[in-house]
Coordinates of C-alpha atoms and ligand atoms in Angstrom, one line a residue:
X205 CA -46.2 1.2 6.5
X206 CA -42.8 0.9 4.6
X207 CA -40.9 -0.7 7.5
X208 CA -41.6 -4.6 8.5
X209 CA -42.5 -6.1 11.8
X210 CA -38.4 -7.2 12.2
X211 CA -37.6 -3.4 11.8
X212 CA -40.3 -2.1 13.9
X213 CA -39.2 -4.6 16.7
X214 CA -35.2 -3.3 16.1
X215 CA -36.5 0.6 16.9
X216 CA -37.8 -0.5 20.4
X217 CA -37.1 3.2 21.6
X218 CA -39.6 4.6 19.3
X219 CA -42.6 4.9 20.8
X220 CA -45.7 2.7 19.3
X221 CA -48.0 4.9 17.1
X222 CA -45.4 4.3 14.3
X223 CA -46.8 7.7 12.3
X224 CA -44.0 9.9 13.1
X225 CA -41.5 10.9 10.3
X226 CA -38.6 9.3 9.9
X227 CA -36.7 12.8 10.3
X228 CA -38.3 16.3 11.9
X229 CA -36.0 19.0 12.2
X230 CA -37.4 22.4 14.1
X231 CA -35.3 25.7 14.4
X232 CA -32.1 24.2 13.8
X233 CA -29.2 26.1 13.5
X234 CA -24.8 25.9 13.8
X235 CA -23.0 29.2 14.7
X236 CA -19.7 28.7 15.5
X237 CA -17.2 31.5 17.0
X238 CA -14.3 32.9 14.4
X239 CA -11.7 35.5 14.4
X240 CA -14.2 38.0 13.3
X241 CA -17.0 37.1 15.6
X242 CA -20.0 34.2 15.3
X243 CA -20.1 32.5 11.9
X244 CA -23.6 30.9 11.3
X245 CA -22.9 27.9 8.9
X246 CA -26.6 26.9 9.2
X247 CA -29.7 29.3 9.6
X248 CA -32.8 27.7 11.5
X249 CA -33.8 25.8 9.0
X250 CA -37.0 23.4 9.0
X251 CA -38.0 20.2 7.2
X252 CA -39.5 16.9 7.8
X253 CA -39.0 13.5 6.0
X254 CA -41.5 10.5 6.0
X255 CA -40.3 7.0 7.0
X256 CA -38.8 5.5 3.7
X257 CA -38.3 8.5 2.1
X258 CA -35.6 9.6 -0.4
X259 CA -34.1 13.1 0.0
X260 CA -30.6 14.3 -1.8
X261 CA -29.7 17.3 -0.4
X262 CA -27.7 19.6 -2.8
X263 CA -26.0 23.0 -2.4
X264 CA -22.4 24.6 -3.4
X265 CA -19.0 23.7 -1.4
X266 CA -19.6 25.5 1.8
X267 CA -23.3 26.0 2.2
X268 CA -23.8 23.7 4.8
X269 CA -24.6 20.3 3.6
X270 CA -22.1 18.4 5.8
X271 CA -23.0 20.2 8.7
X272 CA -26.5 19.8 9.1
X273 CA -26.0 15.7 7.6
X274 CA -23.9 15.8 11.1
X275 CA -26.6 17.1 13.2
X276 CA -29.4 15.0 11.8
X277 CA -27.2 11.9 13.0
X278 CA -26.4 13.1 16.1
X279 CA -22.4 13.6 15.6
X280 CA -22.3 17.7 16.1
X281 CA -24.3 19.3 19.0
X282 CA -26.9 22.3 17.3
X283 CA -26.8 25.6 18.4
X284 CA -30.9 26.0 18.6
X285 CA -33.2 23.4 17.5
X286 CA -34.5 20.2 17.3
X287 CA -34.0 16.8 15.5
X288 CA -36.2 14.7 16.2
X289 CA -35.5 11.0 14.7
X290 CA -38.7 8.8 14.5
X291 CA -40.2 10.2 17.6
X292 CA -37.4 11.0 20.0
X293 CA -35.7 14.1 20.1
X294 CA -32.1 13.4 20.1
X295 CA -30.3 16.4 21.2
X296 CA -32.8 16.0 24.7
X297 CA -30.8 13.0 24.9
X298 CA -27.7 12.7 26.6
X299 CA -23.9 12.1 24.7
X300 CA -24.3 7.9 25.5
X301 CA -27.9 8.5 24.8
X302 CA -27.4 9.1 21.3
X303 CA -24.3 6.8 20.8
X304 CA -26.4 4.1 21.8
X305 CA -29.7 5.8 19.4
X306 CA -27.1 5.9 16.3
X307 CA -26.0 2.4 17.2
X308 CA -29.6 0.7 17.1
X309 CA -30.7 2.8 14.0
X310 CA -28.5 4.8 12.1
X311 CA -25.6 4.3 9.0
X312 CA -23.3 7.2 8.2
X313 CA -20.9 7.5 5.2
X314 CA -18.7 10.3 6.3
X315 CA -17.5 12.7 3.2
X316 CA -13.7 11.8 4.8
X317 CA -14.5 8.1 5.3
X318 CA -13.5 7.6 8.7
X319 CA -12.8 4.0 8.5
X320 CA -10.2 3.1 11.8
X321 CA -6.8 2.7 10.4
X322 CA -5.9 -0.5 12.3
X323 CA -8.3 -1.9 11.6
X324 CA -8.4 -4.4 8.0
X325 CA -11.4 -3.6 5.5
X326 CA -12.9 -6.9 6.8
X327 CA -12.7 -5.5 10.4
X328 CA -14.2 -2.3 9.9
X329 CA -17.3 -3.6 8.4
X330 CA -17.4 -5.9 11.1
X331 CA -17.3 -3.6 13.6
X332 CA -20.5 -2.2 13.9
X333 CA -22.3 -5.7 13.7
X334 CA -20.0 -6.5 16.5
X335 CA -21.2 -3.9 18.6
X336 CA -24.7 -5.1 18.1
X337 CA -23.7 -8.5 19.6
X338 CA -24.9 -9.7 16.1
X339 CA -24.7 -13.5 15.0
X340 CA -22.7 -14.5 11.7
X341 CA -20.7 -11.3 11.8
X342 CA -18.1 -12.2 9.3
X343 CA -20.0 -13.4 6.9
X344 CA -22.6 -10.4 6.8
X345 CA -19.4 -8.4 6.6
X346 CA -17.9 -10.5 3.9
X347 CA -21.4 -10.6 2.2
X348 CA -21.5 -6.9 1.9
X349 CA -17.9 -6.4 0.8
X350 CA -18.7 -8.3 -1.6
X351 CA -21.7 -6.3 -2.9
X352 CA -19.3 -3.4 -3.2
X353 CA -16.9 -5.5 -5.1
X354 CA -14.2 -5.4 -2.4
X355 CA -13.5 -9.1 -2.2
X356 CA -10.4 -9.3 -3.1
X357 CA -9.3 -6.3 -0.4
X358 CA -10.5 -7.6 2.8
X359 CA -7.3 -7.7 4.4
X360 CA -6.3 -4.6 3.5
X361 CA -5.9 -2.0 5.9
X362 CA -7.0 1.4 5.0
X363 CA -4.0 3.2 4.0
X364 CA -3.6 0.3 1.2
X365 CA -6.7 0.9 -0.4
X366 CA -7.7 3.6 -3.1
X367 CA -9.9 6.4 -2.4
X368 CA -12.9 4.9 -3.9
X369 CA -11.6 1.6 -2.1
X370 CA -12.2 3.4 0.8
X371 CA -15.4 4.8 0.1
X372 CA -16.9 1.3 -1.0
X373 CA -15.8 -0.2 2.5
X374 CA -17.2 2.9 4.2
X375 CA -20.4 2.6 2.7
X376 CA -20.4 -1.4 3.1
X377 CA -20.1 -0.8 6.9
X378 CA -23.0 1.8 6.7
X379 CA -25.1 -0.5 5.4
X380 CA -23.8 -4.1 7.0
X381 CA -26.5 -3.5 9.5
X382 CA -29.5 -2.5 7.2
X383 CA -30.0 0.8 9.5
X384 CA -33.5 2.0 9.1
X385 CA -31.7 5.6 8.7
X386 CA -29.0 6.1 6.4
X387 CA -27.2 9.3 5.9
X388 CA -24.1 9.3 3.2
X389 CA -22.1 12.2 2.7
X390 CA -21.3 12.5 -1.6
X391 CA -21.3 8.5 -1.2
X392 CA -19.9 8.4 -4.7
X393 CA -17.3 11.5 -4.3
X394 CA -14.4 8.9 -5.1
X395 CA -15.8 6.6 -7.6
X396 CA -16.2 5.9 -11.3
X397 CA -19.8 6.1 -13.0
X398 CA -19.8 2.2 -13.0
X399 CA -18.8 1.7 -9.5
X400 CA -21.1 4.7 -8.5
X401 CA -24.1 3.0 -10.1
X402 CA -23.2 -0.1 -8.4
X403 CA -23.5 1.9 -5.0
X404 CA -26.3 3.9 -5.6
X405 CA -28.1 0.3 -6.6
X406 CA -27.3 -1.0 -3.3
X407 CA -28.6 2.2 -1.5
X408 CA -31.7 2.4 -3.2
X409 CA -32.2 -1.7 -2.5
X410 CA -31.9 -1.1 0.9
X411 CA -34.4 1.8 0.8
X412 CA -36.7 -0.8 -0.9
X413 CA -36.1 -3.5 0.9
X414 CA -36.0 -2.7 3.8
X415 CA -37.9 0.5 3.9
X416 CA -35.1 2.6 5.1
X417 CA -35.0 6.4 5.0
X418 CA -31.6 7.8 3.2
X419 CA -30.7 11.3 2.9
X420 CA -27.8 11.8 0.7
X421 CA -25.6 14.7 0.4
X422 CA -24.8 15.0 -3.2
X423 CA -23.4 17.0 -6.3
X424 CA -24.2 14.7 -8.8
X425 CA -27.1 15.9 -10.1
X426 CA -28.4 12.1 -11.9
X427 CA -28.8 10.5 -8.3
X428 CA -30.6 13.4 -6.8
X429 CA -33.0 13.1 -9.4
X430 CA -33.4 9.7 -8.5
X431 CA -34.4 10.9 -4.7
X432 CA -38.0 11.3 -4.2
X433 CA -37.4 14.6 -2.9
X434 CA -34.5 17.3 -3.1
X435 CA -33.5 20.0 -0.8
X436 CA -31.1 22.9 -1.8
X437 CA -29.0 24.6 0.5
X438 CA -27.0 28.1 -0.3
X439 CA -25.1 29.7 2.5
X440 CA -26.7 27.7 5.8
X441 CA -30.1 28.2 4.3
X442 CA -32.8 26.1 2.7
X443 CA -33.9 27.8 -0.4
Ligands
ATP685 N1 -16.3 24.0 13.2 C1 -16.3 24.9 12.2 N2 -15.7 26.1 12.5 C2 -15.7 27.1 11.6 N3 -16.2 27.0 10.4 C3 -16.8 25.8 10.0 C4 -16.9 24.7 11.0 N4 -17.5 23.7 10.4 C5 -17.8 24.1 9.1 N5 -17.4 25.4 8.9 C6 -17.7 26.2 7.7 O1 -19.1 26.2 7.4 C7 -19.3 26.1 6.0 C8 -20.1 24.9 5.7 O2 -19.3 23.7 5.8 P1 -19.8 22.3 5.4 O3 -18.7 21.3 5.6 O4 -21.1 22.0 6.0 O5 -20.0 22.6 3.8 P2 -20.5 21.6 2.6 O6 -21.8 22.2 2.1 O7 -20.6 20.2 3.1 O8 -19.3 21.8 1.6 P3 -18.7 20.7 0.6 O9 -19.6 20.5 -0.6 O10 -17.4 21.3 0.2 O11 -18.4 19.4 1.3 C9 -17.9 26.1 5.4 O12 -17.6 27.4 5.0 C10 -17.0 25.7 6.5 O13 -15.7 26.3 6.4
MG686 MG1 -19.4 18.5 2.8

């Protein structure tokens, strides 16, 4: 069992056996209409992850990658298929249903970052702790910022910070809540070697740590390696 008793307790909507993967994907596919018809951007593709688990998932601009990283959290709606995240299958779930399902278990580094524009570097991080009702907040925010090496930009709001500035304070809010699933999106796109090392430390801690699952969309080929597992997708198809 990777995951502790606090963790367990967090995941209350799991049911109790504990044995189900972290990640089961069934049949799942993305077709979207286009001038010239139906596009399928992912073919039904199928793949399980155990709890804990590392997997990169590689694959040229275009084949896919984003798009099923989006359904396995949730944020896109399949075309056919299943994901099934430790034991519940969340497109069966309703739109709240799985806001509420990401909230409780899941961090996500978006490719585009996402962070809210109002909102200062400090604030952003906090957010999702917030949201959780969580104790300390600020300081867990501050903490984590910190571990990025963002501490001299918490006030900042987005549009005053560098790309890889941005990156850093999307992945510190991804990971302020120590989600038993994390999902980055080329976490270190925007940043040098040494800052991406730094990151890929921290991601990797929090796997350990914490026994949290990651699956990481990547290109760089030295941090899939360091994934216990790789998938490789060309043209909406696992190969
Ligand atoms: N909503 C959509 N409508 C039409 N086409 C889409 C849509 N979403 C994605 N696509 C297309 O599907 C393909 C896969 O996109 P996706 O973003 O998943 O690729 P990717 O593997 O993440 O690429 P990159 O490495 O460049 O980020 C692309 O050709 C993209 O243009
Ligand atoms: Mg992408």
């Amino acid at each position: 069992m990777p995951d502790g008793p606090g963790l367990a307790a967090s995941v209350a909507a799991a049911p109790a056996s504990g044995v189900q993967p972290a990640i089961a994907v069934s049949g799942l596919a993305k077709r979207v209409a286009d001038a010239s018809g139906e596009l399928t951007i992912l073919h039904e593709v199928d793949f399980t992850v155990q709890k804990a688990e590392t997997l990169a998932i590689v694959g040229a601009s275009g084949s896919g990658k984003s798009t099923l990283l989006g359904l396995l959290a949730g944020l896109d709606t399949p075309s056919a298929g299943k994901v099934v995240l430790d034991g519940v299958d969340i497109y069966a779930l309703d739109e709240d249903g799985r806001a509420a399902l990401r909230k409780e278990k899941l961090g996500f580094v978006f490719q585009s970052f996402q962070l809210l524009p109002h909102l200062t570097a400090l604030e952003n991080v906090m957010l999702p702790l917030e949201l959780r009702g969580a104790n300390h907040a600020r300081e867990s925010a501050e903490m984590m910022l910190e571990r990025v090496g963002l501490s001299s930009r918490l006030k900042h709001y987005p549009k005053y910070l560098s790309g890889g500035e941005q990156q850093r304070v999307a992945l510190a809010r991804a990971f302020v809540t120590e989600p038993p699933l994390l999902f980055a999106d080329e976490p270190t796109g925007s940043l040098d070697a040494a800052t991406g090392e730094a990151v890929i430390k921290l991601m990797f801690e929090l796997n350990r740590q914490h026994g949290s699952t990651l699956v990481l969309v990547t290109h760089d080929q030295a941090m899939a390696a360091r994934c216990s597992r790789t998938i490789t997708i060309a043209a909406g198809r696992l190969v």
